[in-house]
Amino acid sequence: MKVKDLIIFLTLFICFFVYYVTQNPHYGVLTGEEMTVHHLDMVYEGSPEVPRGLKIADSPAYPIGSQAISLADHMSGMMRGVEVTIVAAYETTAYSTTYTSTNSGMLVKDHKWIVHEEFVDVGDDRLADSTKTLTKAEHMKGMSDAVHTIDNSLKTTVYMVDFVLPNGIMVTNHKWVVEEELAPVK
């Protein structure tokens, strides 16, 4: 009877695992090792709210409502080549950070992007590489209240965008894509 119970348990576990993986919005987009990356914790329906003090861009290269082609590769390639709709544009400093997710415990390297105004009590000056700080940003589950180490930064225009993933999932109010990661629609 124990062998039969074990077989039933393993069968149910495998069925549950297959169901879980195939229900993930990244299924069919990611393969191999990429399936374990932190983007499984991505927030697909972002809030349109932005942090206090974030300055609206006066004349962004990509005006609100326009389309652009994303060159960004910071979502395991899922954003590369997709058409995005510009929801908002701001002038700020964007940071790439490394942190340990408070949700999964996974080390997340080179997360792009967190804007200066999303960090907690850092003042107005640009943060130096290797600075450790906290954020209230929740672009990914587990990034808020984690200690972030600044990898690098870029003074630029950042955009909030909407787009459709290659598997048909709609992403709204995605924060952030920097101007250097966008190209005109041809």
Short mmCIF file of N, CA and C in Angstrom, two decimals:
data_model
loop_
_atom_site.label_atom_id
_atom_site.label_comp_id
_atom_site.label_asym_id
_atom_site.label_seq_id
_atom_site.Cartn_x
_atom_site.Cartn_y
_atom_site.Cartn_z
N MET A 1 0.81 -1.19 0.00
CA MET A 1 0.00 0.00 0.00
C MET A 1 0.86 1.26 0.00
N LYS A 2 2.01 1.24 0.61
CA LYS A 2 2.88 2.40 0.66
C LYS A 2 3.38 2.78 -0.73
N VAL A 3 3.70 1.83 -1.54
CA VAL A 3 4.18 2.09 -2.89
C VAL A 3 3.07 2.74 -3.71
N LYS A 4 1.85 2.23 -3.54
CA LYS A 4 0.71 2.80 -4.26
C LYS A 4 0.48 4.26 -3.84
N ASP A 5 0.57 4.53 -2.53
CA ASP A 5 0.41 5.90 -2.04
C ASP A 5 1.50 6.82 -2.58
N LEU A 6 2.72 6.33 -2.63
CA LEU A 6 3.84 7.11 -3.16
C LEU A 6 3.62 7.43 -4.64
N ILE A 7 3.15 6.46 -5.40
CA ILE A 7 2.88 6.67 -6.83
C ILE A 7 1.79 7.72 -7.00
N ILE A 8 0.74 7.63 -6.21
CA ILE A 8 -0.34 8.61 -6.29
C ILE A 8 0.19 10.00 -5.94
N PHE A 9 0.97 10.09 -4.87
CA PHE A 9 1.53 11.37 -4.44
C PHE A 9 2.41 11.97 -5.54
N LEU A 10 3.30 11.18 -6.10
CA LEU A 10 4.20 11.67 -7.15
C LEU A 10 3.42 12.08 -8.39
N THR A 11 2.40 11.34 -8.75
CA THR A 11 1.57 11.69 -9.90
C THR A 11 0.88 13.02 -9.68
N LEU A 12 0.30 13.21 -8.49
CA LEU A 12 -0.36 14.47 -8.17
C LEU A 12 0.64 15.63 -8.15
N PHE A 13 1.83 15.40 -7.59
CA PHE A 13 2.86 16.44 -7.54
C PHE A 13 3.27 16.84 -8.95
N ILE A 14 3.50 15.88 -9.81
CA ILE A 14 3.91 16.18 -11.19
C ILE A 14 2.80 16.94 -11.91
N CYS A 15 1.55 16.52 -11.73
CA CYS A 15 0.43 17.22 -12.37
C CYS A 15 0.34 18.66 -11.87
N PHE A 16 0.48 18.86 -10.57
CA PHE A 16 0.44 20.20 -10.00
C PHE A 16 1.57 21.05 -10.56
N PHE A 17 2.78 20.50 -10.62
CA PHE A 17 3.94 21.23 -11.12
C PHE A 17 3.73 21.63 -12.58
N VAL A 18 3.28 20.71 -13.40
CA VAL A 18 3.05 21.01 -14.82
C VAL A 18 1.98 22.09 -14.95
N TYR A 19 0.91 21.99 -14.17
CA TYR A 19 -0.14 23.01 -14.19
C TYR A 19 0.43 24.37 -13.79
N TYR A 20 1.20 24.42 -12.71
CA TYR A 20 1.77 25.68 -12.23
C TYR A 20 2.65 26.33 -13.30
N VAL A 21 3.52 25.55 -13.89
CA VAL A 21 4.45 26.09 -14.89
C VAL A 21 3.69 26.59 -16.11
N THR A 22 2.71 25.84 -16.56
CA THR A 22 2.00 26.26 -17.77
C THR A 22 1.06 27.43 -17.53
N GLN A 23 0.69 27.70 -16.28
CA GLN A 23 -0.17 28.85 -15.98
C GLN A 23 0.64 30.12 -15.79
N ASN A 24 1.95 29.99 -15.66
CA ASN A 24 2.80 31.16 -15.48
C ASN A 24 2.81 31.96 -16.78
N PRO A 25 2.65 33.28 -16.70
CA PRO A 25 2.61 34.10 -17.93
C PRO A 25 3.87 34.00 -18.78
N HIS A 26 4.97 33.53 -18.21
CA HIS A 26 6.21 33.42 -18.96
C HIS A 26 6.33 32.09 -19.70
N TYR A 27 5.41 31.15 -19.46
CA TYR A 27 5.49 29.85 -20.12
C TYR A 27 5.43 30.05 -21.63
N GLY A 28 6.32 29.41 -22.34
CA GLY A 28 6.36 29.55 -23.78
C GLY A 28 7.24 30.70 -24.23
N VAL A 29 7.66 31.56 -23.31
CA VAL A 29 8.55 32.67 -23.64
C VAL A 29 9.95 32.34 -23.15
N LEU A 30 10.02 31.82 -21.93
CA LEU A 30 11.32 31.50 -21.35
C LEU A 30 11.59 30.02 -21.51
N THR A 31 12.86 29.67 -21.60
CA THR A 31 13.24 28.27 -21.70
C THR A 31 14.41 28.02 -20.79
N GLY A 32 14.65 26.76 -20.48
CA GLY A 32 15.82 26.37 -19.70
C GLY A 32 15.96 27.10 -18.39
N GLU A 33 17.18 27.54 -18.07
CA GLU A 33 17.48 28.22 -16.82
C GLU A 33 16.70 29.50 -16.64
N GLU A 34 16.37 30.17 -17.73
CA GLU A 34 15.68 31.45 -17.63
C GLU A 34 14.35 31.32 -16.89
N MET A 35 13.79 30.10 -16.86
CA MET A 35 12.51 29.89 -16.21
C MET A 35 12.58 30.23 -14.72
N THR A 36 13.77 30.24 -14.12
CA THR A 36 13.89 30.49 -12.69
C THR A 36 14.22 31.94 -12.37
N VAL A 37 14.36 32.80 -13.33
CA VAL A 37 14.75 34.17 -13.07
C VAL A 37 13.68 34.91 -12.30
N HIS A 38 14.06 36.02 -11.69
CA HIS A 38 13.15 36.76 -10.83
C HIS A 38 11.98 37.38 -11.57
N HIS A 39 11.98 37.35 -12.87
CA HIS A 39 10.86 37.95 -13.60
C HIS A 39 9.58 37.14 -13.46
N LEU A 40 9.66 35.95 -12.86
CA LEU A 40 8.44 35.22 -12.55
C LEU A 40 7.64 35.99 -11.50
N ASP A 41 8.28 36.91 -10.78
CA ASP A 41 7.62 37.73 -9.76
C ASP A 41 7.26 39.12 -10.29
N MET A 42 7.25 39.30 -11.59
CA MET A 42 6.96 40.60 -12.16
C MET A 42 5.52 41.02 -11.89
N VAL A 43 5.32 42.31 -11.69
CA VAL A 43 3.98 42.87 -11.52
C VAL A 43 3.49 43.27 -12.92
N TYR A 44 2.44 42.61 -13.42
CA TYR A 44 1.97 42.84 -14.78
C TYR A 44 1.03 44.02 -14.90
N GLU A 45 0.30 44.31 -13.85
CA GLU A 45 -0.61 45.46 -13.86
C GLU A 45 -0.09 46.47 -12.86
N GLY A 46 0.87 47.28 -13.31
CA GLY A 46 1.48 48.27 -12.44
C GLY A 46 0.55 49.44 -12.16
N SER A 47 0.82 50.10 -11.07
CA SER A 47 0.05 51.28 -10.70
C SER A 47 0.52 52.46 -11.54
N PRO A 48 -0.40 53.33 -11.94
CA PRO A 48 0.00 54.53 -12.67
C PRO A 48 0.61 55.58 -11.73
N GLU A 49 0.54 55.35 -10.43
CA GLU A 49 1.08 56.31 -9.47
C GLU A 49 2.60 56.31 -9.52
N VAL A 50 3.17 57.49 -9.34
CA VAL A 50 4.63 57.63 -9.33
C VAL A 50 5.04 58.33 -8.04
N PRO A 51 6.30 58.21 -7.66
CA PRO A 51 6.74 58.83 -6.42
C PRO A 51 6.69 60.35 -6.46
N ARG A 52 6.46 60.94 -5.31
CA ARG A 52 6.44 62.39 -5.17
C ARG A 52 7.80 62.95 -5.59
N GLY A 53 7.78 64.07 -6.29
CA GLY A 53 9.01 64.74 -6.70
C GLY A 53 9.53 64.34 -8.06
N LEU A 54 8.94 63.33 -8.68
CA LEU A 54 9.37 62.92 -10.01
C LEU A 54 8.92 63.98 -11.01
N LYS A 55 9.89 64.51 -11.79
CA LYS A 55 9.63 65.64 -12.69
C LYS A 55 9.18 65.16 -14.07
N ILE A 56 8.01 65.63 -14.50
CA ILE A 56 7.50 65.30 -15.83
C ILE A 56 8.44 65.87 -16.88
N ALA A 57 8.77 65.06 -17.89
CA ALA A 57 9.67 65.50 -18.97
C ALA A 57 8.99 66.58 -19.80
N ASP A 58 9.71 67.68 -20.07
CA ASP A 58 9.17 68.80 -20.84
C ASP A 58 8.91 68.45 -22.30
N SER A 59 9.90 67.85 -22.95
CA SER A 59 9.72 67.49 -24.35
C SER A 59 10.42 66.14 -24.61
N PRO A 60 9.79 65.07 -24.16
CA PRO A 60 10.42 63.75 -24.34
C PRO A 60 10.50 63.35 -25.82
N ALA A 61 11.48 62.55 -26.14
CA ALA A 61 11.63 62.06 -27.52
C ALA A 61 10.41 61.24 -27.94
N TYR A 62 9.76 60.59 -26.96
CA TYR A 62 8.58 59.78 -27.23
C TYR A 62 7.42 60.33 -26.39
N PRO A 63 6.55 61.15 -26.99
CA PRO A 63 5.46 61.78 -26.25
C PRO A 63 4.42 60.76 -25.74
N ILE A 64 3.69 61.15 -24.72
CA ILE A 64 2.64 60.31 -24.16
C ILE A 64 1.64 59.95 -25.26
N GLY A 65 1.30 58.67 -25.31
CA GLY A 65 0.36 58.17 -26.32
C GLY A 65 1.03 57.65 -27.58
N SER A 66 2.30 57.99 -27.77
CA SER A 66 3.00 57.51 -28.97
C SER A 66 3.49 56.08 -28.78
N GLN A 67 3.90 55.47 -29.89
CA GLN A 67 4.46 54.13 -29.85
C GLN A 67 5.95 54.18 -30.13
N ALA A 68 6.64 53.18 -29.60
CA ALA A 68 8.07 53.02 -29.83
C ALA A 68 8.37 51.52 -29.83
N ILE A 69 9.55 51.19 -30.30
CA ILE A 69 10.01 49.80 -30.25
C ILE A 69 10.97 49.69 -29.08
N SER A 70 10.73 48.70 -28.23
CA SER A 70 11.59 48.48 -27.07
C SER A 70 12.84 47.70 -27.48
N LEU A 71 13.98 48.21 -27.04
CA LEU A 71 15.25 47.51 -27.23
C LEU A 71 15.71 46.91 -25.91
N ALA A 72 14.90 47.07 -24.86
CA ALA A 72 15.25 46.63 -23.51
C ALA A 72 15.40 45.12 -23.45
N ASP A 73 16.41 44.69 -22.71
CA ASP A 73 16.60 43.25 -22.52
C ASP A 73 16.55 42.87 -21.05
N HIS A 74 16.01 43.76 -20.21
CA HIS A 74 16.02 43.47 -18.78
C HIS A 74 14.82 42.67 -18.30
N MET A 75 14.07 42.07 -19.19
CA MET A 75 13.01 41.13 -18.81
C MET A 75 13.27 39.82 -19.54
N SER A 76 14.47 39.35 -19.44
CA SER A 76 14.86 38.09 -20.09
C SER A 76 14.53 38.09 -21.58
N GLY A 77 14.65 39.26 -22.20
CA GLY A 77 14.45 39.37 -23.63
C GLY A 77 13.00 39.53 -24.06
N MET A 78 12.05 39.45 -23.10
CA MET A 78 10.63 39.50 -23.47
C MET A 78 10.20 40.86 -24.00
N MET A 79 10.95 41.91 -23.69
CA MET A 79 10.58 43.24 -24.17
C MET A 79 11.29 43.61 -25.46
N ARG A 80 12.31 42.87 -25.80
CA ARG A 80 13.11 43.22 -26.98
C ARG A 80 12.29 43.06 -28.25
N GLY A 81 12.16 44.18 -28.98
CA GLY A 81 11.48 44.16 -30.26
C GLY A 81 9.97 44.35 -30.20
N VAL A 82 9.41 44.46 -29.00
CA VAL A 82 7.96 44.65 -28.91
C VAL A 82 7.62 46.13 -29.01
N GLU A 83 6.43 46.39 -29.53
CA GLU A 83 5.96 47.77 -29.62
C GLU A 83 5.35 48.15 -28.27
N VAL A 84 5.75 49.30 -27.76
CA VAL A 84 5.23 49.80 -26.49
C VAL A 84 4.48 51.09 -26.74
N THR A 85 3.52 51.35 -25.86
CA THR A 85 2.79 52.62 -25.88
C THR A 85 3.27 53.44 -24.70
N ILE A 86 3.65 54.67 -24.94
CA ILE A 86 4.16 55.55 -23.89
C ILE A 86 2.99 56.05 -23.03
N VAL A 87 3.07 55.78 -21.74
CA VAL A 87 2.04 56.19 -20.79
C VAL A 87 2.45 57.47 -20.07
N ALA A 88 3.76 57.60 -19.78
CA ALA A 88 4.27 58.77 -19.06
C ALA A 88 5.77 58.88 -19.31
N ALA A 89 6.32 60.09 -19.13
CA ALA A 89 7.75 60.34 -19.33
C ALA A 89 8.23 61.31 -18.25
N TYR A 90 9.39 60.99 -17.65
CA TYR A 90 9.93 61.79 -16.54
C TYR A 90 11.43 61.97 -16.69
N GLU A 91 11.93 63.10 -16.19
CA GLU A 91 13.37 63.37 -16.15
C GLU A 91 13.88 62.99 -14.77
N THR A 92 14.89 62.12 -14.71
CA THR A 92 15.41 61.65 -13.43
C THR A 92 16.72 60.90 -13.63
N THR A 93 17.19 60.29 -12.58
CA THR A 93 18.31 59.36 -12.66
C THR A 93 17.75 57.96 -12.47
N ALA A 94 18.07 57.07 -13.38
CA ALA A 94 17.65 55.67 -13.30
C ALA A 94 18.83 54.84 -12.82
N TYR A 95 18.54 53.85 -11.97
CA TYR A 95 19.57 53.02 -11.38
C TYR A 95 19.34 51.55 -11.68
N SER A 96 20.43 50.87 -11.93
CA SER A 96 20.45 49.42 -11.98
C SER A 96 20.93 48.96 -10.60
N THR A 97 20.25 47.98 -10.01
CA THR A 97 20.60 47.56 -8.65
C THR A 97 20.70 46.05 -8.54
N THR A 98 21.35 45.62 -7.47
CA THR A 98 21.39 44.22 -7.08
C THR A 98 20.80 44.14 -5.68
N TYR A 99 19.93 43.15 -5.46
CA TYR A 99 19.30 42.99 -4.15
C TYR A 99 18.88 41.54 -3.95
N THR A 100 18.58 41.20 -2.71
CA THR A 100 18.03 39.88 -2.40
C THR A 100 16.54 40.05 -2.19
N SER A 101 15.74 39.33 -2.96
CA SER A 101 14.28 39.44 -2.90
C SER A 101 13.77 39.07 -1.51
N THR A 102 12.92 39.93 -0.97
CA THR A 102 12.30 39.62 0.32
C THR A 102 11.20 38.58 0.13
N ASN A 103 10.80 38.33 -1.11
CA ASN A 103 9.75 37.37 -1.42
C ASN A 103 10.32 35.95 -1.57
N SER A 104 11.38 35.82 -2.35
CA SER A 104 11.90 34.49 -2.68
C SER A 104 13.27 34.19 -2.06
N GLY A 105 13.96 35.24 -1.59
CA GLY A 105 15.32 35.03 -1.10
C GLY A 105 16.35 34.95 -2.21
N MET A 106 15.91 35.09 -3.46
CA MET A 106 16.80 34.98 -4.62
C MET A 106 17.61 36.27 -4.78
N LEU A 107 18.88 36.13 -5.12
CA LEU A 107 19.72 37.28 -5.43
C LEU A 107 19.37 37.76 -6.83
N VAL A 108 18.96 39.01 -6.94
CA VAL A 108 18.58 39.61 -8.22
C VAL A 108 19.70 40.56 -8.61
N LYS A 109 20.38 40.27 -9.71
CA LYS A 109 21.50 41.09 -10.16
C LYS A 109 21.08 42.00 -11.30
N ASP A 110 21.58 43.24 -11.28
CA ASP A 110 21.41 44.18 -12.38
C ASP A 110 19.95 44.41 -12.74
N HIS A 111 19.11 44.62 -11.72
CA HIS A 111 17.70 44.94 -11.99
C HIS A 111 17.60 46.34 -12.58
N LYS A 112 16.95 46.45 -13.71
CA LYS A 112 16.76 47.73 -14.38
C LYS A 112 15.28 48.03 -14.42
N TRP A 113 14.83 49.11 -14.01
CA TRP A 113 15.42 50.32 -13.47
C TRP A 113 14.62 50.74 -12.23
N ILE A 114 15.28 51.43 -11.31
CA ILE A 114 14.62 52.09 -10.19
C ILE A 114 15.00 53.56 -10.32
N VAL A 115 14.00 54.44 -10.21
CA VAL A 115 14.31 55.87 -10.33
C VAL A 115 14.70 56.43 -8.97
N HIS A 116 15.46 57.50 -8.99
CA HIS A 116 16.00 58.11 -7.76
C HIS A 116 14.90 58.36 -6.73
N GLU A 117 13.77 58.83 -7.17
CA GLU A 117 12.68 59.21 -6.27
C GLU A 117 12.02 58.01 -5.59
N GLU A 118 12.35 56.80 -6.02
CA GLU A 118 11.79 55.60 -5.39
C GLU A 118 12.64 55.10 -4.23
N PHE A 119 13.81 55.68 -4.03
CA PHE A 119 14.64 55.27 -2.90
C PHE A 119 14.21 56.01 -1.64
N VAL A 120 14.51 55.45 -0.49
CA VAL A 120 14.07 55.99 0.79
C VAL A 120 15.17 56.88 1.39
N ASP A 121 14.82 58.13 1.67
CA ASP A 121 15.69 59.07 2.40
C ASP A 121 17.11 59.16 1.84
N VAL A 122 17.23 59.45 0.53
CA VAL A 122 18.56 59.53 -0.09
C VAL A 122 18.94 60.95 -0.49
N GLY A 123 18.07 61.93 -0.30
CA GLY A 123 18.39 63.29 -0.72
C GLY A 123 18.25 63.44 -2.22
N ASP A 124 18.82 64.53 -2.73
CA ASP A 124 18.65 64.85 -4.15
C ASP A 124 19.86 64.48 -5.02
N ASP A 125 21.03 64.25 -4.40
CA ASP A 125 22.24 63.97 -5.17
C ASP A 125 22.23 62.55 -5.72
N ARG A 126 22.80 62.43 -6.92
CA ARG A 126 22.93 61.12 -7.57
C ARG A 126 23.70 60.17 -6.66
N LEU A 127 23.23 58.93 -6.52
CA LEU A 127 23.88 57.94 -5.68
C LEU A 127 25.07 57.32 -6.39
N ALA A 128 26.14 57.14 -5.67
CA ALA A 128 27.35 56.54 -6.23
C ALA A 128 27.19 55.03 -6.37
N ASP A 129 27.89 54.46 -7.35
CA ASP A 129 27.93 53.01 -7.48
C ASP A 129 28.38 52.40 -6.15
N SER A 130 27.83 51.25 -5.82
CA SER A 130 28.09 50.48 -4.59
C SER A 130 27.37 51.03 -3.36
N THR A 131 26.63 52.14 -3.49
CA THR A 131 25.84 52.64 -2.38
C THR A 131 24.74 51.62 -2.06
N LYS A 132 24.49 51.42 -0.77
CA LYS A 132 23.41 50.54 -0.34
C LYS A 132 22.26 51.40 0.16
N THR A 133 21.03 51.06 -0.27
CA THR A 133 19.86 51.86 0.08
C THR A 133 18.60 51.00 0.01
N LEU A 134 17.52 51.55 0.52
CA LEU A 134 16.21 50.89 0.48
C LEU A 134 15.33 51.55 -0.57
N THR A 135 14.34 50.81 -1.06
CA THR A 135 13.35 51.35 -1.98
C THR A 135 11.96 50.93 -1.53
N LYS A 136 10.99 51.72 -1.91
CA LYS A 136 9.58 51.35 -1.72
C LYS A 136 8.98 50.90 -3.04
N ALA A 137 9.79 50.89 -4.11
CA ALA A 137 9.31 50.45 -5.42
C ALA A 137 8.91 48.98 -5.34
N GLU A 138 7.87 48.63 -6.04
CA GLU A 138 7.41 47.24 -6.07
C GLU A 138 7.13 46.82 -7.51
N HIS A 139 8.13 47.06 -8.39
CA HIS A 139 8.00 46.64 -9.79
C HIS A 139 8.01 45.13 -9.87
N MET A 140 8.71 44.51 -8.93
CA MET A 140 8.79 43.06 -8.82
C MET A 140 8.40 42.72 -7.39
N LYS A 141 7.72 41.61 -7.20
CA LYS A 141 7.41 41.18 -5.85
C LYS A 141 8.73 40.94 -5.13
N GLY A 142 8.85 41.47 -3.91
CA GLY A 142 10.05 41.23 -3.11
C GLY A 142 11.13 42.27 -3.24
N MET A 143 10.93 43.33 -4.01
CA MET A 143 11.98 44.34 -4.13
C MET A 143 11.82 45.46 -3.10
N SER A 144 10.59 45.73 -2.68
CA SER A 144 10.34 46.78 -1.69
C SER A 144 10.91 46.37 -0.34
N ASP A 145 11.54 47.30 0.34
CA ASP A 145 12.14 47.09 1.66
C ASP A 145 13.37 46.19 1.64
N ALA A 146 13.84 45.82 0.48
CA ALA A 146 15.09 45.07 0.38
C ALA A 146 16.25 46.06 0.30
N VAL A 147 17.42 45.66 0.75
CA VAL A 147 18.61 46.49 0.63
C VAL A 147 19.12 46.35 -0.80
N HIS A 148 19.20 47.47 -1.51
CA HIS A 148 19.67 47.48 -2.89
C HIS A 148 21.07 48.08 -2.94
N THR A 149 21.93 47.47 -3.73
CA THR A 149 23.26 48.01 -4.00
C THR A 149 23.24 48.60 -5.40
N ILE A 150 23.64 49.85 -5.51
CA ILE A 150 23.65 50.52 -6.82
C ILE A 150 24.75 49.92 -7.68
N ASP A 151 24.36 49.40 -8.86
CA ASP A 151 25.33 48.87 -9.82
C ASP A 151 25.83 49.99 -10.73
N ASN A 152 24.90 50.78 -11.25
CA ASN A 152 25.24 51.94 -12.08
C ASN A 152 24.01 52.82 -12.21
N SER A 153 24.23 54.01 -12.77
CA SER A 153 23.12 54.94 -12.90
C SER A 153 23.23 55.71 -14.20
N LEU A 154 22.12 56.33 -14.57
CA LEU A 154 22.03 57.03 -15.85
C LEU A 154 21.05 58.19 -15.69
N LYS A 155 21.53 59.42 -15.95
CA LYS A 155 20.66 60.60 -15.96
C LYS A 155 19.96 60.59 -17.31
N THR A 156 18.61 60.50 -17.31
CA THR A 156 17.90 60.26 -18.56
C THR A 156 16.42 60.57 -18.43
N THR A 157 15.70 60.33 -19.51
CA THR A 157 14.24 60.32 -19.47
C THR A 157 13.82 58.87 -19.29
N VAL A 158 12.94 58.64 -18.31
CA VAL A 158 12.39 57.30 -18.11
C VAL A 158 10.94 57.31 -18.54
N TYR A 159 10.49 56.16 -19.02
CA TYR A 159 9.13 56.04 -19.54
C TYR A 159 8.38 54.92 -18.82
N MET A 160 7.11 55.19 -18.55
CA MET A 160 6.19 54.16 -18.12
C MET A 160 5.50 53.72 -19.41
N VAL A 161 5.40 52.40 -19.62
CA VAL A 161 4.88 51.91 -20.89
C VAL A 161 3.88 50.77 -20.71
N ASP A 162 3.03 50.61 -21.70
CA ASP A 162 2.14 49.45 -21.83
C ASP A 162 2.61 48.65 -23.03
N PHE A 163 2.49 47.33 -22.96
CA PHE A 163 2.85 46.48 -24.10
C PHE A 163 2.26 45.09 -23.92
N VAL A 164 2.31 44.31 -24.97
CA VAL A 164 1.83 42.94 -24.95
C VAL A 164 3.04 42.02 -25.09
N LEU A 165 3.16 41.07 -24.15
CA LEU A 165 4.24 40.09 -24.22
C LEU A 165 4.04 39.18 -25.43
N PRO A 166 5.11 38.54 -25.90
CA PRO A 166 4.97 37.64 -27.05
C PRO A 166 3.93 36.53 -26.85
N ASN A 167 3.63 36.18 -25.58
CA ASN A 167 2.63 35.14 -25.32
C ASN A 167 1.22 35.70 -25.15
N GLY A 168 1.02 37.01 -25.43
CA GLY A 168 -0.30 37.60 -25.39
C GLY A 168 -0.69 38.27 -24.08
N ILE A 169 0.11 38.18 -23.06
CA ILE A 169 -0.19 38.81 -21.77
C ILE A 169 0.04 40.31 -21.88
N MET A 170 -0.93 41.09 -21.43
CA MET A 170 -0.85 42.56 -21.45
C MET A 170 -0.13 43.03 -20.19
N VAL A 171 0.86 43.90 -20.37
CA VAL A 171 1.58 44.52 -19.26
C VAL A 171 1.21 46.00 -19.28
N THR A 172 0.73 46.50 -18.14
CA THR A 172 0.32 47.90 -18.08
C THR A 172 1.15 48.67 -17.06
N ASN A 173 1.40 49.92 -17.37
CA ASN A 173 2.14 50.82 -16.49
C ASN A 173 3.48 50.23 -16.03
N HIS A 174 4.20 49.63 -16.97
CA HIS A 174 5.51 49.04 -16.66
C HIS A 174 6.50 50.15 -16.33
N LYS A 175 7.17 50.02 -15.19
CA LYS A 175 8.17 50.97 -14.75
C LYS A 175 9.52 50.25 -14.74
N TRP A 176 10.47 50.68 -15.37
CA TRP A 176 10.73 51.82 -16.22
C TRP A 176 11.50 51.36 -17.43
N VAL A 177 11.40 52.11 -18.52
CA VAL A 177 12.25 51.92 -19.69
C VAL A 177 12.94 53.26 -19.91
N VAL A 178 14.26 53.23 -20.06
CA VAL A 178 14.99 54.48 -20.29
C VAL A 178 14.98 54.81 -21.78
N GLU A 179 15.15 56.10 -22.07
CA GLU A 179 15.08 56.56 -23.46
C GLU A 179 16.04 55.80 -24.36
N GLU A 180 17.20 55.46 -23.84
CA GLU A 180 18.22 54.76 -24.63
C GLU A 180 17.78 53.34 -25.02
N GLU A 181 16.71 52.85 -24.43
CA GLU A 181 16.20 51.51 -24.73
C GLU A 181 15.01 51.54 -25.69
N LEU A 182 14.74 52.68 -26.29
CA LEU A 182 13.62 52.82 -27.20
C LEU A 182 14.11 53.23 -28.59
N ALA A 183 13.35 52.82 -29.58
CA ALA A 183 13.64 53.20 -30.97
C ALA A 183 12.31 53.58 -31.64
N PRO A 184 12.36 54.45 -32.66
CA PRO A 184 11.11 54.82 -33.35
C PRO A 184 10.49 53.62 -34.06
N VAL A 185 9.17 53.65 -34.17
CA VAL A 185 8.44 52.64 -34.95
C VAL A 185 8.69 52.98 -36.42
N LYS A 186 9.04 51.99 -37.21
CA LYS A 186 9.33 52.23 -38.64
C LYS A 186 8.11 51.98 -39.48
#
